[in-house]
Amino acid sequence: MNGFVSIRNLQKFYGEFQALKGINLDIAEGEVVCVVGPSGSGKSTLIRCINHLEGFESVSEVVVDGIPVTSGKSLAKVRAEVGMVFQSFNLFPHLTVRRNVMLAPQRVRGLNAIDAAARADVLLKRVGIFEQAEKYPEHLSGGQQQRVAIARALAMEPRVMLFDEPTSALDPEMVGEVLDVMKDLAGTGVTMIVVTHEMGFARQVADRVIFMDGGEVIETGIPEELFSNPKEIRTQNFLSAVLNH
Ligand code: ADP
């Protein structure tokens, strides 16, 4: 096990269908990895296995910061280290923006309200949305809501952040503001694993890009290499389809 996140022979079945066919991956601490590939290739399943939102075959091994990802006791420890941002923001509609960000540190970490609010405000400033702290999610744009969701995940001080197509549900004019927050985050040393269709973002921000197809990792490389000089035919076909469309 060499990585901060280590994945060995990761296999995942949905019934008879094998969504992941033996993935091996090591991700270093602080590394920013973008996972790209056609729809249905297993990208989302892969990152959901890292915090065990999806279970996987017992022959497989996933380790985060030395902690094995299993359904047992260590899962709570893993989840304490891993934050996740989804395509749909999933904010609590009955709580203000600030209270959305305060909730987990209060409930899970036992922070008092004053400390939790102070932490929330720092994070809301960081994602550029402090002015909206008293509002309810429904009064925010999609881009603003997703930035709150990022702040909420950061409030637990995760070592690893998983992003599952965080800009796919947004109107085009709001994509940039969320990607900008993620770019800033990439400079802070938190390990990031980002499933994305935003090739420009991957090219600019990723330390490494992983191309998946058919439940397998087909090719990995630094962005310049993978985008400019893909070695595998499936990578070439995918990139020419998405970059020329
Ligand atoms: P991607 O993120 O690359 O679009 P997914 O990981 O979402 O791919 O899905 C990989 C494959 O697994 C797809 O064929 C999808 O239909 C299938 N799949 C995903 N989730 C489920 C599920 N809950 N039940 C059955 N099949 C699923």
PDB file of N, CA, C and O in Angstrom, residues 25 208-211 217-222 225-226:
ATOM      1  N   LEU A  25      -5.006   1.621  -7.852  1.00  0.00           N
ATOM      2  CA  LEU A  25      -4.719   3.055  -7.887  1.00  0.00           C
ATOM      3  C   LEU A  25      -4.064   3.462  -6.567  1.00  0.00           C
ATOM      4  O   LEU A  25      -4.487   3.014  -5.508  1.00  0.00           O
ATOM      5  N   ARG A 208      -2.802  14.650 -11.887  1.00  0.00           N
ATOM      6  CA  ARG A 208      -2.854  13.415 -12.688  1.00  0.00           C
ATOM      7  C   ARG A 208      -4.287  13.214 -13.155  1.00  0.00           C
ATOM      8  O   ARG A 208      -5.236  13.529 -12.428  1.00  0.00           O
ATOM      9  N   VAL A 209      -4.439  12.727 -14.355  1.00  0.00           N
ATOM     10  CA  VAL A 209      -5.762  12.439 -14.913  1.00  0.00           C
ATOM     11  C   VAL A 209      -5.872  10.933 -15.117  1.00  0.00           C
ATOM     12  O   VAL A 209      -4.907  10.279 -15.547  1.00  0.00           O
ATOM     13  N   ILE A 210      -7.030  10.425 -14.750  1.00  0.00           N
ATOM     14  CA  ILE A 210      -7.301   8.991 -14.899  1.00  0.00           C
ATOM     15  C   ILE A 210      -8.429   8.839 -15.900  1.00  0.00           C
ATOM     16  O   ILE A 210      -9.498   9.437 -15.718  1.00  0.00           O
ATOM     17  N   PHE A 211      -8.178   8.079 -16.940  1.00  0.00           N
ATOM     18  CA  PHE A 211      -9.228   7.830 -17.929  1.00  0.00           C
ATOM     19  C   PHE A 211      -9.785   6.421 -17.707  1.00  0.00           C
ATOM     20  O   PHE A 211      -9.040   5.441 -17.694  1.00  0.00           O
ATOM     21  N   VAL A 217      -9.513   1.207 -15.456  1.00  0.00           N
ATOM     22  CA  VAL A 217      -8.634   2.347 -15.722  1.00  0.00           C
ATOM     23  C   VAL A 217      -7.857   2.005 -16.986  1.00  0.00           C
ATOM     24  O   VAL A 217      -7.105   1.029 -17.018  1.00  0.00           O
ATOM     25  N   ILE A 218      -8.056   2.815 -18.002  1.00  0.00           N
ATOM     26  CA  ILE A 218      -7.417   2.536 -19.291  1.00  0.00           C
ATOM     27  C   ILE A 218      -6.051   3.211 -19.365  1.00  0.00           C
ATOM     28  O   ILE A 218      -5.099   2.658 -19.891  1.00  0.00           O
ATOM     29  N   GLU A 219      -5.979   4.411 -18.790  1.00  0.00           N
ATOM     30  CA  GLU A 219      -4.738   5.174 -18.924  1.00  0.00           C
ATOM     31  C   GLU A 219      -4.683   6.241 -17.838  1.00  0.00           C
ATOM     32  O   GLU A 219      -5.712   6.823 -17.503  1.00  0.00           O
ATOM     33  N   THR A 220      -3.511   6.473 -17.289  1.00  0.00           N
ATOM     34  CA  THR A 220      -3.359   7.606 -16.377  1.00  0.00           C
ATOM     35  C   THR A 220      -2.113   8.393 -16.799  1.00  0.00           C
ATOM     36  O   THR A 220      -1.191   7.827 -17.369  1.00  0.00           O
ATOM     37  N   GLY A 221      -2.127   9.675 -16.495  1.00  0.00           N
ATOM     38  CA  GLY A 221      -0.949  10.464 -16.839  1.00  0.00           C
ATOM     39  C   GLY A 221      -1.095  11.884 -16.344  1.00  0.00           C
ATOM     40  O   GLY A 221      -2.176  12.288 -15.900  1.00  0.00           O
ATOM     41  N   ILE A 222       0.005  12.631 -16.423  1.00  0.00           N
ATOM     42  CA  ILE A 222      -0.120  14.051 -16.124  1.00  0.00           C
ATOM     43  C   ILE A 222      -0.950  14.670 -17.251  1.00  0.00           C
ATOM     44  O   ILE A 222      -0.968  14.143 -18.365  1.00  0.00           O
ATOM     45  N   GLU A 225       0.365  15.197 -20.842  1.00  0.00           N
ATOM     46  CA  GLU A 225       0.591  13.945 -21.578  1.00  0.00           C
ATOM     47  C   GLU A 225      -0.718  13.320 -22.032  1.00  0.00           C
ATOM     48  O   GLU A 225      -0.892  12.985 -23.199  1.00  0.00           O
ATOM     49  N   LEU A 226      -1.640  13.178 -21.079  1.00  0.00           N
ATOM     50  CA  LEU A 226      -2.868  12.445 -21.391  1.00  0.00           C
ATOM     51  C   LEU A 226      -3.716  13.194 -22.416  1.00  0.00           C
ATOM     52  O   LEU A 226      -4.302  12.581 -23.303  1.00  0.00           O
TER      53      LEU A 226
END
